Amino acid sequence: MGISYFNTLTRQVEPFTPREPGRVSLYTCGPTVYNYAHIGNFRAYVFEDLLQRHLEFRGFTVTRVMNLTDVDDKTIRGCRAAGVPLAEFTQPFKTAFFNDLDTLRIERAAHFPEATGADHIARMIEMIAALVERGHAYQAEDGSVYFRIRSFPAYGRLAHLNLDELRPSGRVSSDDYEKESVGDFALWKSWNETDGEVAWDSPWGRGRPGWHIECSAMATGILGPQIDIHCGGEDNIFPHHEAEIAQSECVTGLPFVRLWMHCKHLLVDNQKMSKSAGNFYTLRDLLDKGWTGREVRYALLSVKYREPLNFTSDGLAAARSALGRIDAWSRRLDETAAAVGEPLPPDLNVEAFGAALDDDLNISAALGALFELIRESNKRLDAGELTPGQARTLAGWRDAANSILRFEPDAAAIPLEVEDLLARRAAARAARNWAESDRLRDEIAALGWTVKDTKDGQKVSKS
RNA sequence: GGCGGGAUAGCCAAGUGGUAAGGCCGGGCUCUGCAAAAGCCCCAUGCGUCGGUUCGAUUCCGACUCCCGCCUCCA
């Protein structure tokens, strides 16, 4: 059975086939590094991670690009307020972003181009020049260059917007009188005093690129004129991705993207996340509350990407419990698999997991299949009916599934001091010296570790 | 105003024209020196409201109520 994904352009679930068999080019809109990314941003990045890992699970080689927007209105405003050069202002947020990706176990993209990279700026200017030459763009009185949306009839198709019905919005800035049409968007913004030191030379004078052309230039510059999949949050559909299509196709003359995928937004306690509502969280905020990266990953991953995700502390608590269940099963599996035995099929339904993901990344159904498998194999483990060989096969399957989920526990090295106390406690228990056993348990607890006696011996975990 | 998405148990959440996956919480049991953990079992005659089609609808159609997103640089 093949893979199918929902295409925003056609609004249908379609069979997925890349241009080149076995290889997928994937462009994902990355962060604007003017601040720490929040969990809403990370929902998108975790969704894209699921997509990439699913494709790899199915044998595709994925080349992913995730851009960093390090020049735009917000980054400029930020560096001006801080009184430092742009690059100095954005650097800490770039570093934090990569740390956060690691914490959430998001697979690194092959390329993380930065908009201010000299090659990319050069390509943006090249593309804008081509657009001007072909009549798709024009320079306005203020020196800025705009894309002429009337020159690209397909503009609005991705968002399914009828441009004639657009409602005038208060968000249209006051300088729009300089544009031919209110919908025309900036390709190159001419310098003004609020830009400070931030400017590049161009055929249209000093200025800086518009946001949309940054992505078109980095995407086509690295992945070529045609891309298999392009992702982002649903809010990127219009105008950002619409603009990317217009710019790229008017330059290359080729269809830009085969498949558009967008994830829905995240709500916190059923409300739109906002700083004013006090429900705005960065990953750091959650770690400070004692949640771990993999718990946040589970909470962000466990809801289908095309449904809004309601992010709550109950949800995080549920993630913690569910992960504990998976951990316990996983340990039992490894212990049973350790005994001698030829690998054997476990006679359990291990296909449902992948099949659910093949159906437009139905992660809820996939996790349902995983937990059913856990329950069935637990029953057999209880009954002593799962052979070591079967356990080994199942453990291999688990590892394959986990290459997508990445739910394994954090490796917590047990200090030698604790190891020593555990050994002494084991001896005391063998001698049925319960008083000594309890005393040692308290001592271990004082070091920050919790010991539990299972029928397979002592288990310690960080408390 | 235009376009689109949604409403399933205490919470989160799949799904199907034939009688509701899974997770969390809760209850029971097993295991057990104690503690804790773990495992198993149970937990929606019901899928926003009202009509219609059908042998049969949560699933299709219509109307209604409520929630949410986008409508020019917010993932």
XYZ file of C-alpha atoms (C1' of nucleotides) in Angstrom:
538
model
C 0.000 0.000 0.000
C 1.308 3.403 -0.924
C 1.550 6.650 0.942
C -1.124 9.329 0.688
C -1.018 12.878 1.956
C -3.475 15.757 1.975
C -2.638 18.436 -0.554
C -3.648 21.961 0.460
C -3.823 22.970 -3.203
C -6.388 20.355 -4.230
C -7.841 19.851 -0.751
C -7.699 16.130 -1.214
C -5.753 13.202 0.102
C -3.639 12.081 -2.852
C -1.181 9.271 -3.468
C 2.312 10.609 -2.974
C 4.958 10.183 -5.653
C 8.139 12.233 -5.725
C 9.608 13.497 -8.990
C 12.599 11.198 -8.652
C 11.862 7.680 -7.421
C 13.114 7.153 -3.902
C 14.150 10.768 -3.318
C 12.137 13.563 -1.776
C 12.972 17.256 -1.664
C 11.287 18.988 1.240
C 11.205 22.678 2.056
C 9.938 23.788 5.433
C 9.525 27.376 6.531
C 11.668 27.905 9.588
C 11.693 30.444 12.383
C 12.118 34.167 12.312
C 14.907 34.588 14.819
C 13.763 37.703 16.629
C 12.782 35.817 19.769
C 12.658 32.313 21.230
C 10.398 29.994 19.260
C 7.156 29.089 21.065
C 5.385 25.751 21.245
C 3.043 26.774 18.435
C 6.074 27.075 16.181
C 7.285 23.732 17.415
C 4.034 22.043 16.576
C 4.808 22.803 12.959
C 8.389 21.631 13.267
C 7.389 18.414 15.035
C 4.802 17.747 12.328
C 7.470 18.237 9.662
C 9.744 15.921 11.610
C 7.033 13.272 11.611
C 6.667 13.702 7.860
C 10.388 13.384 7.206
C 10.780 10.368 9.475
C 7.751 8.666 7.990
C 9.183 9.104 4.484
C 12.519 7.730 5.668
C 10.747 4.842 7.404
C 9.241 4.032 4.006
C 12.641 4.044 2.386
C 12.847 7.509 0.855
C 15.957 9.644 0.984
C 14.780 13.035 2.148
C 16.636 16.263 1.497
C 15.113 18.847 3.718
C 15.758 22.563 3.828
C 14.622 24.730 6.707
C 15.338 28.396 6.370
C 16.079 30.890 9.097
C 14.575 34.318 8.540
C 17.182 36.579 10.050
C 16.186 39.810 8.384
C 12.675 41.249 8.424
C 10.752 43.971 10.230
C 10.846 42.216 13.599
C 14.513 41.329 13.628
C 15.392 44.860 12.557
C 13.165 46.349 15.215
C 14.759 44.042 17.767
C 18.345 44.866 16.937
C 17.600 48.572 16.864
C 15.981 48.364 20.281
C 18.941 46.394 21.617
C 21.406 48.745 19.978
C 23.457 45.942 18.432
C 24.156 44.822 14.864
C 21.533 42.561 13.292
C 23.709 39.450 13.275
C 24.626 39.927 16.905
C 20.973 40.290 17.831
C 19.791 37.155 16.016
C 22.676 34.848 16.974
C 21.413 33.868 20.462
C 18.013 33.013 19.031
C 19.571 30.853 16.341
C 21.576 28.978 18.944
C 18.513 28.533 21.150
C 16.517 27.288 18.192
C 18.979 24.511 17.427
C 19.086 23.524 21.091
C 15.309 23.329 21.106
C 15.295 21.134 17.994
C 17.587 18.720 19.787
C 15.496 18.764 22.941
C 12.425 17.850 20.914
C 14.400 15.218 18.988
C 13.666 16.859 15.675
C 15.872 15.512 12.942
C 18.239 18.108 11.571
C 17.503 19.356 8.079
C 20.209 18.918 5.473
C 20.419 22.696 5.069
C 19.546 25.631 7.310
C 20.056 28.575 4.975
C 20.027 32.050 6.469
C 18.340 34.819 4.548
C 21.277 37.167 5.088
C 23.700 34.716 3.481
C 25.520 36.470 0.638
C 24.670 33.763 -1.911
C 21.012 33.941 -1.023
C 20.830 37.724 -1.139
C 22.478 37.563 -4.560
C 19.923 35.046 -5.751
C 17.042 37.140 -4.413
C 18.323 40.124 -6.395
C 18.722 37.912 -9.458
C 15.157 36.664 -9.162
C 13.736 40.140 -8.609
C 15.626 41.397 -11.667
C 14.142 38.592 -13.748
C 10.665 39.436 -12.480
C 11.084 43.123 -13.298
C 12.405 42.268 -16.744
C 9.419 40.084 -17.515
C 6.888 42.598 -16.290
C 5.948 40.691 -13.129
C 7.388 43.378 -10.890
C 7.854 47.125 -10.854
C 9.618 49.744 -8.813
C 7.307 52.168 -7.010
C 7.885 55.823 -6.220
C 9.467 55.053 -2.865
C 12.106 52.884 -4.551
C 10.654 49.575 -3.346
C 10.002 46.809 -5.833
C 6.626 45.065 -5.798
C 5.284 41.919 -7.374
C 2.405 42.633 -9.763
C -0.158 40.030 -8.791
C -2.325 40.822 -11.807
C 0.466 39.396 -13.937
C 0.056 35.949 -12.389
C -3.540 34.721 -12.783
C -2.977 31.696 -10.558
C -2.360 33.974 -7.573
C -4.869 32.967 -4.902
C -5.283 29.379 -6.036
C -3.500 27.770 -3.117
C -5.534 29.713 -0.568
C -8.681 29.459 -2.729
C -9.130 33.153 -2.472
C -10.955 35.255 -5.005
C -8.899 38.425 -5.094
C -11.848 40.531 -6.116
C -13.591 39.651 -2.912
C -10.774 40.514 -0.579
C -11.997 42.669 2.205
C -10.010 45.793 2.913
C -8.226 45.240 6.157
C -6.789 47.540 8.769
C -3.554 45.626 8.442
C -2.835 47.222 5.099
C -0.168 49.755 5.842
C -0.503 53.378 4.891
C 2.164 53.415 2.197
C 0.112 51.258 -0.104
C -0.879 54.153 -2.302
C 2.454 53.600 -3.991
C 1.426 50.187 -5.231
C -0.532 49.513 -8.387
C -2.781 47.089 -6.590
C -3.398 46.646 -2.898
C -2.459 42.976 -3.119
C 0.971 43.572 -4.606
C 3.656 42.514 -2.149
C 7.164 43.809 -1.640
C 10.093 42.000 -3.223
C 12.641 44.629 -2.292
C 12.124 47.252 0.369
C 14.028 50.439 -0.115
C 16.044 51.620 2.850
C 14.614 54.093 5.319
C 15.933 55.416 8.600
C 14.190 52.748 10.683
C 16.383 50.135 8.987
C 19.539 51.605 10.514
C 22.599 49.732 9.335
C 20.616 46.934 7.724
C 20.875 47.319 3.957
C 22.291 45.751 0.822
C 23.064 47.302 -2.539
C 20.815 46.407 -5.442
C 19.929 47.664 -8.926
C 17.024 49.454 -7.215
C 19.162 51.180 -4.632
C 20.004 50.234 -1.061
C 17.414 48.188 0.763
C 16.530 44.715 1.908
C 14.577 41.753 0.562
C 10.917 41.118 1.305
C 10.088 38.035 3.328
C 8.506 36.041 0.525
C 11.387 36.300 -1.921
C 13.744 35.023 0.771
C 12.033 31.642 0.784
C 11.696 31.441 -2.995
C 15.390 32.144 -3.425
C 16.577 29.725 -0.760
C 14.190 26.984 -1.838
C 14.949 27.069 -5.541
C 18.590 27.930 -4.944
C 19.240 24.804 -2.905
C 16.608 22.311 -4.045
C 16.201 23.445 -7.650
C 13.211 24.892 -9.504
C 10.831 22.078 -8.561
C 10.226 20.791 -5.055
C 8.329 17.702 -3.982
C 6.857 18.897 -0.704
C 6.620 22.304 0.888
C 5.310 22.635 4.455
C 4.431 25.254 6.981
C 1.816 26.352 9.455
C -1.646 27.026 8.081
C -1.189 30.756 8.452
C 1.592 30.622 5.861
C -0.803 29.594 3.115
C -1.754 33.163 2.437
C 0.028 35.275 1.541
C 3.434 33.720 2.077
C 3.177 30.487 0.114
C 0.962 32.056 -2.487
C 3.680 34.643 -3.038
C 6.360 31.965 -3.193
C 4.482 30.203 -5.962
C 4.032 33.422 -7.924
C 7.676 34.470 -7.612
C 9.188 31.087 -8.267
C 7.005 30.111 -11.196
C 7.339 33.475 -12.880
C 11.117 33.102 -12.706
C 11.540 29.419 -13.562
C 8.484 28.844 -15.734
C 7.989 25.510 -14.005
C 5.487 24.241 -11.432
C 7.131 25.066 -8.113
C 5.775 22.496 -5.646
C 4.057 19.140 -6.133
C 2.540 18.844 -2.685
C 1.657 21.530 -0.157
C 1.150 20.422 3.428
C 0.111 22.682 6.289
C -0.527 21.956 9.923
C -3.268 23.529 11.959
C -2.540 25.862 14.803
C -2.189 24.981 18.407
C -4.429 26.295 21.163
C -3.493 26.513 24.808
C -6.347 25.671 27.161
C -8.642 26.072 24.160
C -7.541 29.615 23.553
C -5.327 31.177 20.996
C -1.873 31.474 22.442
C -0.884 35.036 23.093
C 1.360 36.914 25.436
C -1.492 39.062 26.663
C -3.592 36.018 27.591
C -0.722 34.684 29.678
C -0.741 31.334 27.883
C 2.345 31.875 25.775
C 4.993 29.211 26.224
C 8.434 28.683 24.880
C 10.030 25.282 25.200
C 12.260 26.704 27.940
C 9.153 27.673 29.933
C 7.944 24.077 29.875
C 11.324 22.623 30.784
C 11.436 25.002 33.732
C 8.122 23.568 34.894
C 9.696 20.131 34.970
C 8.447 18.703 31.691
C 10.954 16.944 29.490
C 11.606 17.369 25.806
C 10.194 13.984 24.917
C 7.033 14.657 26.926
C 6.499 17.870 25.000
C 7.303 15.984 21.794
C 4.642 13.388 22.615
C 2.067 16.068 23.401
C 2.788 17.920 20.157
C 3.006 14.799 18.035
C 0.058 12.772 19.272
C -2.677 14.752 17.548
C -3.251 14.677 13.794
C -1.594 17.605 12.078
C -4.795 18.626 10.278
C -6.704 19.053 13.520
C -6.189 21.918 15.935
C -4.144 20.783 18.914
C -5.285 21.832 22.343
C -2.158 22.035 24.437
C -2.759 21.670 28.198
C -0.940 20.564 31.300
C -3.380 17.633 31.443
C -2.126 16.723 28.015
C 1.457 16.816 29.197
C 0.576 14.680 32.205
C -1.135 12.181 29.910
C 1.989 12.189 27.736
C 4.114 11.377 30.765
C 1.911 8.442 31.794
C 1.667 7.076 28.282
C 5.432 7.254 27.833
C 5.871 5.419 31.128
C 3.695 2.626 29.789
C 5.737 2.411 26.618
C 8.986 2.454 28.611
C 7.896 -0.395 30.878
C 6.820 -2.530 27.914
C 10.027 -1.761 26.087
C 12.157 -2.852 29.039
C 10.247 -6.114 29.428
C 10.692 -6.782 25.748
C 14.444 -6.282 25.936
C 14.745 -8.474 29.011
C 12.862 -11.300 27.369
C 14.698 -10.837 24.079
C 18.041 -11.121 25.848
C 17.656 -14.887 26.242
C 18.927 -17.212 23.533
C 16.562 -17.878 20.673
C 16.131 -17.455 16.946
C 14.147 -14.409 15.876
C 10.593 -15.445 15.109
C 7.543 -13.584 13.904
C 5.532 -12.694 17.006
C 2.165 -13.335 15.368
C 0.960 -9.880 16.261
C -0.364 -7.085 14.090
C 2.677 -4.928 13.499
C 1.498 -3.536 10.188
C -1.317 -1.313 11.449
C 1.089 1.289 12.797
C 2.756 2.050 9.484
C -0.479 1.711 7.567
C -2.059 4.421 9.719
C 0.816 6.784 9.001
C 0.637 5.994 5.292
C -2.902 7.369 5.475
C -2.024 11.055 5.693
C 0.075 10.704 8.851
C -2.773 9.474 11.032
C -0.696 9.485 14.183
C -3.651 8.953 16.533
C -4.544 5.721 14.793
C -0.883 4.746 14.669
C -0.475 5.222 18.410
C -3.711 3.315 18.946
C -2.189 0.422 17.034
C 0.983 0.677 19.087
C -0.878 0.507 22.378
C -2.960 -2.436 21.230
C 0.242 -4.200 20.354
C 1.625 -3.355 23.770
C -1.409 -4.792 25.507
C -1.386 -7.991 23.477
C 2.308 -8.606 23.950
C 2.093 -7.771 27.658
C -0.540 -10.454 28.058
C 1.737 -12.959 26.406
C 4.674 -11.850 28.510
C 2.543 -12.294 31.653
C 1.602 -15.769 30.512
C 5.176 -16.599 29.573
C 3.985 -17.239 26.033
C 6.213 -14.815 24.202
C 9.438 -16.581 23.258
C 12.785 -14.780 23.342
C 12.910 -15.056 19.565
C 9.533 -13.431 19.200
C 10.507 -10.761 21.695
C 13.621 -10.046 19.651
C 11.598 -9.622 16.467
C 9.159 -7.394 18.291
C 12.014 -5.336 19.740
C 13.320 -4.823 16.219
C 9.903 -3.676 15.120
C 9.757 -1.318 18.083
C 13.070 0.218 17.097
C 11.824 0.804 13.566
C 8.640 2.448 14.858
C 10.736 4.470 17.246
C 12.808 5.824 14.378
C 9.655 7.820 13.670
C 8.343 8.437 17.162
C 11.638 8.906 19.045
C 9.967 8.192 22.369
C 12.853 6.394 24.048
C 13.720 7.583 27.564
C 16.537 10.012 28.103
C 19.685 8.139 28.956
C 20.262 8.940 32.600
C 23.653 7.756 33.727
C 23.460 6.205 37.179
C 26.200 7.616 39.414
C 28.723 5.127 40.796
C 27.659 6.041 44.305
C 24.105 4.968 43.511
C 25.325 1.819 41.757
C 27.244 0.907 44.882
C 24.233 1.443 47.142
C 22.096 -0.632 44.790
C 24.556 -3.508 44.944
C 24.577 -3.402 48.739
C 20.808 -3.233 48.806
C 20.525 -6.222 46.505
C 22.713 -8.175 48.922
C 20.643 -7.076 51.913
C 17.477 -8.142 50.132
C 18.920 -11.503 49.272
C 19.581 -11.928 52.989
C 16.006 -10.745 53.679
C 17.424 -7.942 55.789
C 14.505 -5.582 55.256
C 15.639 -2.935 57.700
C 18.938 -2.531 55.862
C 17.111 -2.626 52.538
C 14.815 0.209 53.575
C 17.689 2.219 55.022
C 19.587 1.947 51.719
C 16.467 2.913 49.796
C 16.285 6.109 51.846
C 19.941 6.763 51.199
C 19.447 6.365 47.468
C 16.415 8.638 47.623
C 18.524 11.266 49.362
C 20.764 11.265 46.278
C 17.776 12.031 44.073
C 16.963 8.560 42.782
C 13.888 6.421 43.270
C 14.267 2.683 43.570
C 11.424 0.283 42.874
C 11.426 -3.453 43.431
C 9.992 -5.321 40.532
C 9.879 -9.047 40.092
C 12.908 -8.598 37.852
C 14.896 -6.854 40.560
C 15.575 -3.259 41.491
C 14.858 -0.433 39.081
C 16.115 3.077 39.646
C 15.000 6.274 38.036
C 15.716 9.938 38.610
C 13.185 11.302 41.042
C -19.060 40.098 4.137
C -15.926 35.971 1.438
C -13.470 31.218 1.954
C -12.423 27.072 5.018
C -12.179 23.688 9.422
C -14.613 21.586 13.582
C -18.525 19.724 17.534
C -17.384 11.711 19.669
C -17.299 9.586 27.323
C -14.512 13.537 33.261
C -10.053 15.114 29.791
C -7.341 14.180 24.991
C -8.613 11.660 20.529
C -9.272 7.816 15.950
C -13.053 6.000 13.021
C -17.114 3.706 10.176
C -23.918 3.076 6.154
C -24.663 -2.158 10.191
C -24.241 -0.880 15.539
C -18.141 3.212 18.829
C -9.714 2.393 18.224
C -6.345 4.194 21.612
C -4.210 7.304 25.672
C -5.063 9.888 30.470
C -8.121 9.961 34.833
C -11.282 6.658 37.871
C -12.795 1.626 39.786
C -11.565 -3.708 40.481
C -8.092 -7.666 40.558
C -3.063 -9.893 40.321
C 1.831 -9.468 41.923
C 4.157 -8.087 46.609
C 8.377 -8.084 53.449
C 6.933 -2.806 53.269
C 6.626 1.108 49.766
C 6.150 2.028 44.912
C 5.791 0.353 40.214
C 3.937 -2.863 36.694
C 0.323 -6.114 34.299
C -4.714 -7.557 33.303
C -10.012 -6.403 33.525
C -14.050 -2.703 33.734
C -15.446 2.250 32.341
C -20.067 6.201 25.785
C -27.253 1.947 23.798
C -23.760 7.014 22.765
C -20.977 10.367 18.568
C -23.832 19.364 18.988
C -29.651 20.145 17.934
C -33.885 19.180 14.717
C -35.656 16.957 10.380
C -34.918 13.710 5.850
C -33.035 9.323 2.919
C -32.368 4.028 4.364
C -34.074 -2.425 6.518
C -30.471 0.301 9.446
C -26.963 6.834 10.389
C -22.555 8.895 14.767
C -21.204 8.051 9.561
C -25.196 10.469 3.617
C -28.605 15.013 2.671
C -30.972 19.629 4.574
C -31.699 23.277 8.331
C -30.092 25.239 12.892
C -26.762 26.310 17.284
C -21.955 26.963 19.002
C -16.482 27.107 18.455
C -12.095 28.055 15.536
C -8.821 29.649 11.343
C -7.528 32.768 7.017
C -8.869 37.337 4.147
C -1.698 40.935 2.588
C 4.838 39.619 5.861
C 1.602 35.345 12.915
C 3.994 28.116 12.675
